[in-house]
């Protein structure tokens, strides 16, 4: 219990700082949102789907939108720390570095969920599909958590390189394949009205991925950021 | 006097490149040491090791009685670091930046301490302004405020005058003198010999990855710090040539 209070204090300080700074600049969220809206608009015009195939394709389009927009946010979130030397400022603090990792992950998760909150109703209208299904919303929660958990760790590695903008997607997308596949399958299942027994394996995979990758990232973050 | 920083036979390698070679360094409590040297001498690498941001390859490093890298968290608690980058968030105000770092360092009575620090660096009337609207000089003064917020025993400054105009440098120096007067130990790297001469009580020359010479302010000869610096570098160069010749 001794280290829990300082850990939580550091974690909440990092989350507060990221949300506060983003509230002021709106740099990250606006970039993610504009990108996400462009993607769903382009898909809308490019695919011109019939209602029978729409449910199958919607899940894929939705997750392509989330993952690409999320990758933009992850890159920017760490670049802000690196460019002004703030990453050193964070690492110099006498706190458990896992608290810094979790704080950044939580803030990135909030940004990704905010994008989802805005994209979902627009998508529902454009594709004439009801996306407000509790199970689907749970899938978005789980899928985005796994994605930002691994993405925050990899962006803290990529940010050290000069080619960080290129490096992050190259590192992230292969590692995120299981979470994206599981999220697409579970989302598709809910949209097609499949029985929960058919969706449950994908939800289990999402939960397992989230737990494993959050735990691994939590443990290795210190080594990743050290020179 | 007791040593607050003790470095013995420090080696730092980046791949095949040796940046620091068998470096020995000792600082007594309350000293203000200026670490001088040409570009690429290893000054920044050395400060990054002292501040626990980089791991030594070989040798021992202790700060305030704690060894690095094993007791890094205890060292960090006792350190304040100012670099040529401000380590501040542009989209937060001056007091929000201090509030954030104060929470990270678990500073007691944070609100009162923030008032004190803002007063000390002369930014009380700009406390609610966003840092991105500050001039470079103001940002660097706030960076000092951030570094001393948790009242560290040791302050490490990595070329703090970089990119500042004359007035900003003068204001920064005034803030640094205030810090030194309060008995803190300061280690500062600098290329600006005249400013270093005004501020520091001891001058060490770092070149070719090790300390080539060290002199107290009162022992500087009539030709001043510049003369001492040039002679030391010349000597280091001759020694290196001799070593090469011997090895050949």
mmCIF file of C-alpha atoms in Angstrom, chain A residues 82-223:
data_model
loop_
_atom_site.group_PDB
_atom_site.id
_atom_site.type_symbol
_atom_site.label_atom_id
_atom_site.label_comp_id
_atom_site.label_asym_id
_atom_site.label_seq_id
_atom_site.Cartn_x
_atom_site.Cartn_y
_atom_site.Cartn_z
ATOM 1 C CA UNK A 82 9.993 14.575 -27.059
ATOM 2 C CA UNK A 83 10.161 17.853 -28.962
ATOM 3 C CA UNK A 84 10.355 20.142 -25.943
ATOM 4 C CA UNK A 85 12.405 17.741 -23.832
ATOM 5 C CA UNK A 86 9.366 16.967 -21.669
ATOM 6 C CA UNK A 87 9.990 13.226 -21.919
ATOM 7 C CA UNK A 88 13.232 13.822 -20.007
ATOM 8 C CA UNK A 89 11.235 15.942 -17.555
ATOM 9 C CA UNK A 90 8.870 13.012 -16.974
ATOM 10 C CA UNK A 91 11.699 10.490 -16.665
ATOM 11 C CA UNK A 92 13.532 12.694 -14.164
ATOM 12 C CA UNK A 93 10.601 12.584 -11.750
ATOM 13 C CA UNK A 94 11.117 10.252 -8.776
ATOM 14 C CA UNK A 95 8.113 8.102 -9.623
ATOM 15 C CA UNK A 96 7.562 4.567 -10.824
ATOM 16 C CA UNK A 97 7.903 4.888 -14.600
ATOM 17 C CA UNK A 98 5.054 2.430 -15.038
ATOM 18 C CA UNK A 99 2.804 5.210 -13.674
ATOM 19 C CA UNK A 100 3.961 7.448 -16.533
ATOM 20 C CA UNK A 101 3.205 4.693 -19.033
ATOM 21 C CA UNK A 102 -0.254 4.021 -17.596
ATOM 22 C CA UNK A 103 -1.016 7.749 -17.416
ATOM 23 C CA UNK A 104 -0.109 8.241 -21.076
ATOM 24 C CA UNK A 105 -2.077 5.105 -22.031
ATOM 25 C CA UNK A 106 -5.174 6.281 -20.179
ATOM 26 C CA UNK A 107 -5.022 9.717 -21.798
ATOM 27 C CA UNK A 108 -4.582 8.162 -25.259
ATOM 28 C CA UNK A 109 -7.510 5.850 -24.576
ATOM 29 C CA UNK A 110 -9.696 8.816 -23.664
ATOM 30 C CA UNK A 111 -8.741 10.550 -26.930
ATOM 31 C CA UNK A 112 -9.526 7.440 -28.968
ATOM 32 C CA UNK A 113 -12.881 6.992 -27.229
ATOM 33 C CA UNK A 114 -13.741 10.655 -27.821
ATOM 34 C CA UNK A 115 -13.119 10.110 -31.524
ATOM 35 C CA UNK A 116 -15.396 7.051 -31.377
ATOM 36 C CA UNK A 117 -18.124 9.058 -29.609
ATOM 37 C CA UNK A 118 -18.175 11.570 -32.470
ATOM 38 C CA UNK A 119 -17.600 9.134 -35.341
ATOM 39 C CA UNK A 120 -20.277 6.572 -34.371
ATOM 40 C CA UNK A 121 -23.391 8.768 -34.830
ATOM 41 C CA UNK A 122 -22.039 10.227 -38.087
ATOM 42 C CA UNK A 123 -21.244 6.746 -39.342
ATOM 43 C CA UNK A 124 -24.699 5.527 -38.305
ATOM 44 C CA UNK A 125 -26.342 8.255 -40.366
ATOM 45 C CA UNK A 126 -24.090 7.933 -43.426
ATOM 46 C CA UNK A 127 -24.346 4.129 -43.627
ATOM 47 C CA UNK A 128 -27.860 3.906 -42.238
ATOM 48 C CA UNK A 129 -26.683 1.367 -39.665
ATOM 49 C CA UNK A 130 -27.445 1.311 -35.956
ATOM 50 C CA UNK A 131 -24.098 1.168 -34.147
ATOM 51 C CA UNK A 132 -25.461 1.856 -30.669
ATOM 52 C CA UNK A 133 -25.541 -1.757 -29.552
ATOM 53 C CA UNK A 134 -24.216 -2.303 -25.995
ATOM 54 C CA UNK A 135 -22.055 -5.272 -27.047
ATOM 55 C CA UNK A 136 -20.564 -3.296 -29.912
ATOM 56 C CA UNK A 137 -19.753 -0.411 -27.581
ATOM 57 C CA UNK A 138 -18.036 -2.896 -25.235
ATOM 58 C CA UNK A 139 -16.031 -4.188 -28.217
ATOM 59 C CA UNK A 140 -14.891 -0.641 -28.997
ATOM 60 C CA UNK A 141 -13.853 -0.166 -25.350
ATOM 61 C CA UNK A 142 -11.839 -3.396 -25.287
ATOM 62 C CA UNK A 143 -10.365 -3.049 -28.776
ATOM 63 C CA UNK A 144 -9.230 0.521 -28.310
ATOM 64 C CA UNK A 145 -7.676 -0.317 -24.908
ATOM 65 C CA UNK A 146 -5.540 -3.071 -26.388
ATOM 66 C CA UNK A 147 -4.565 -0.847 -29.299
ATOM 67 C CA UNK A 148 -3.452 2.117 -27.162
ATOM 68 C CA UNK A 149 -1.750 -0.152 -24.591
ATOM 69 C CA UNK A 150 0.631 -1.519 -27.192
ATOM 70 C CA UNK A 151 0.633 1.726 -29.204
ATOM 71 C CA UNK A 152 1.763 3.887 -26.280
ATOM 72 C CA UNK A 153 4.678 1.551 -25.587
ATOM 73 C CA UNK A 154 5.740 1.400 -29.238
ATOM 74 C CA UNK A 155 5.350 5.151 -29.733
ATOM 75 C CA UNK A 156 7.711 5.731 -26.790
ATOM 76 C CA UNK A 157 10.243 3.563 -28.673
ATOM 77 C CA UNK A 158 9.595 5.119 -32.079
ATOM 78 C CA UNK A 159 9.807 8.676 -30.783
ATOM 79 C CA UNK A 160 13.554 8.223 -30.158
ATOM 80 C CA UNK A 161 14.130 7.738 -33.895
ATOM 81 C CA UNK A 162 14.341 10.445 -36.541
ATOM 82 C CA UNK A 163 11.922 8.487 -38.719
ATOM 83 C CA UNK A 164 9.335 8.156 -35.943
ATOM 84 C CA UNK A 165 6.339 9.001 -38.175
ATOM 85 C CA UNK A 166 7.146 6.048 -40.436
ATOM 86 C CA UNK A 167 8.448 3.775 -37.720
ATOM 87 C CA UNK A 168 5.353 3.718 -35.499
ATOM 88 C CA UNK A 169 2.909 2.211 -38.015
ATOM 89 C CA UNK A 170 5.561 -0.293 -39.122
ATOM 90 C CA UNK A 171 6.023 -1.423 -35.518
ATOM 91 C CA UNK A 172 2.432 -1.075 -34.394
ATOM 92 C CA UNK A 173 0.256 -2.625 -37.085
ATOM 93 C CA UNK A 174 1.836 -6.112 -37.071
ATOM 94 C CA UNK A 175 1.620 -6.295 -33.270
ATOM 95 C CA UNK A 176 -1.945 -4.958 -33.287
ATOM 96 C CA UNK A 177 -3.215 -7.506 -35.857
ATOM 97 C CA UNK A 178 -4.795 -9.837 -33.232
ATOM 98 C CA UNK A 179 -6.673 -7.000 -31.558
ATOM 99 C CA UNK A 180 -7.894 -5.583 -34.871
ATOM 100 C CA UNK A 181 -9.043 -8.992 -36.175
ATOM 101 C CA UNK A 182 -10.842 -9.812 -32.903
ATOM 102 C CA UNK A 183 -12.455 -6.365 -32.781
ATOM 103 C CA UNK A 184 -13.604 -6.573 -36.418
ATOM 104 C CA UNK A 185 -15.038 -10.071 -35.929
ATOM 105 C CA UNK A 186 -16.853 -9.151 -32.697
ATOM 106 C CA UNK A 187 -18.192 -5.895 -34.213
ATOM 107 C CA UNK A 188 -19.358 -7.782 -37.336
ATOM 108 C CA UNK A 189 -21.014 -10.380 -35.145
ATOM 109 C CA UNK A 190 -23.042 -7.765 -33.292
ATOM 110 C CA UNK A 191 -24.031 -5.986 -36.515
ATOM 111 C CA UNK A 192 -25.206 -9.254 -38.109
ATOM 112 C CA UNK A 193 -27.121 -10.165 -34.951
ATOM 113 C CA UNK A 194 -25.142 -13.354 -34.333
ATOM 114 C CA UNK A 195 -25.628 -15.311 -31.153
ATOM 115 C CA UNK A 196 -23.380 -14.300 -28.239
ATOM 116 C CA UNK A 197 -21.779 -17.767 -28.244
ATOM 117 C CA UNK A 198 -20.335 -16.992 -31.676
ATOM 118 C CA UNK A 199 -19.039 -13.595 -30.585
ATOM 119 C CA UNK A 200 -17.698 -14.647 -27.190
ATOM 120 C CA UNK A 201 -14.419 -16.213 -28.468
ATOM 121 C CA UNK A 202 -13.499 -12.888 -30.093
ATOM 122 C CA UNK A 203 -14.362 -10.959 -26.924
ATOM 123 C CA UNK A 204 -12.242 -13.399 -24.917
ATOM 124 C CA UNK A 205 -9.352 -12.858 -27.309
ATOM 125 C CA UNK A 206 -9.730 -9.082 -26.885
ATOM 126 C CA UNK A 207 -9.724 -9.365 -23.082
ATOM 127 C CA UNK A 208 -6.681 -11.675 -23.139
ATOM 128 C CA UNK A 209 -4.814 -9.357 -25.506
ATOM 129 C CA UNK A 210 -5.626 -6.333 -23.330
ATOM 130 C CA UNK A 211 -4.452 -8.006 -20.127
ATOM 131 C CA UNK A 212 -1.292 -9.522 -21.621
ATOM 132 C CA UNK A 213 -0.127 -6.465 -23.557
ATOM 133 C CA UNK A 214 -0.954 -3.971 -20.815
ATOM 134 C CA UNK A 215 0.979 -6.121 -18.326
ATOM 135 C CA UNK A 216 3.974 -6.582 -20.658
ATOM 136 C CA UNK A 217 4.100 -2.879 -21.551
ATOM 137 C CA UNK A 218 3.735 -1.963 -17.862
ATOM 138 C CA UNK A 219 6.797 -4.095 -17.056
ATOM 139 C CA UNK A 220 9.087 -3.150 -19.943
ATOM 140 C CA UNK A 221 8.365 0.587 -20.284
ATOM 141 C CA UNK A 222 11.249 1.518 -17.972
ATOM 142 C CA UNK A 223 13.761 -0.392 -20.109
#
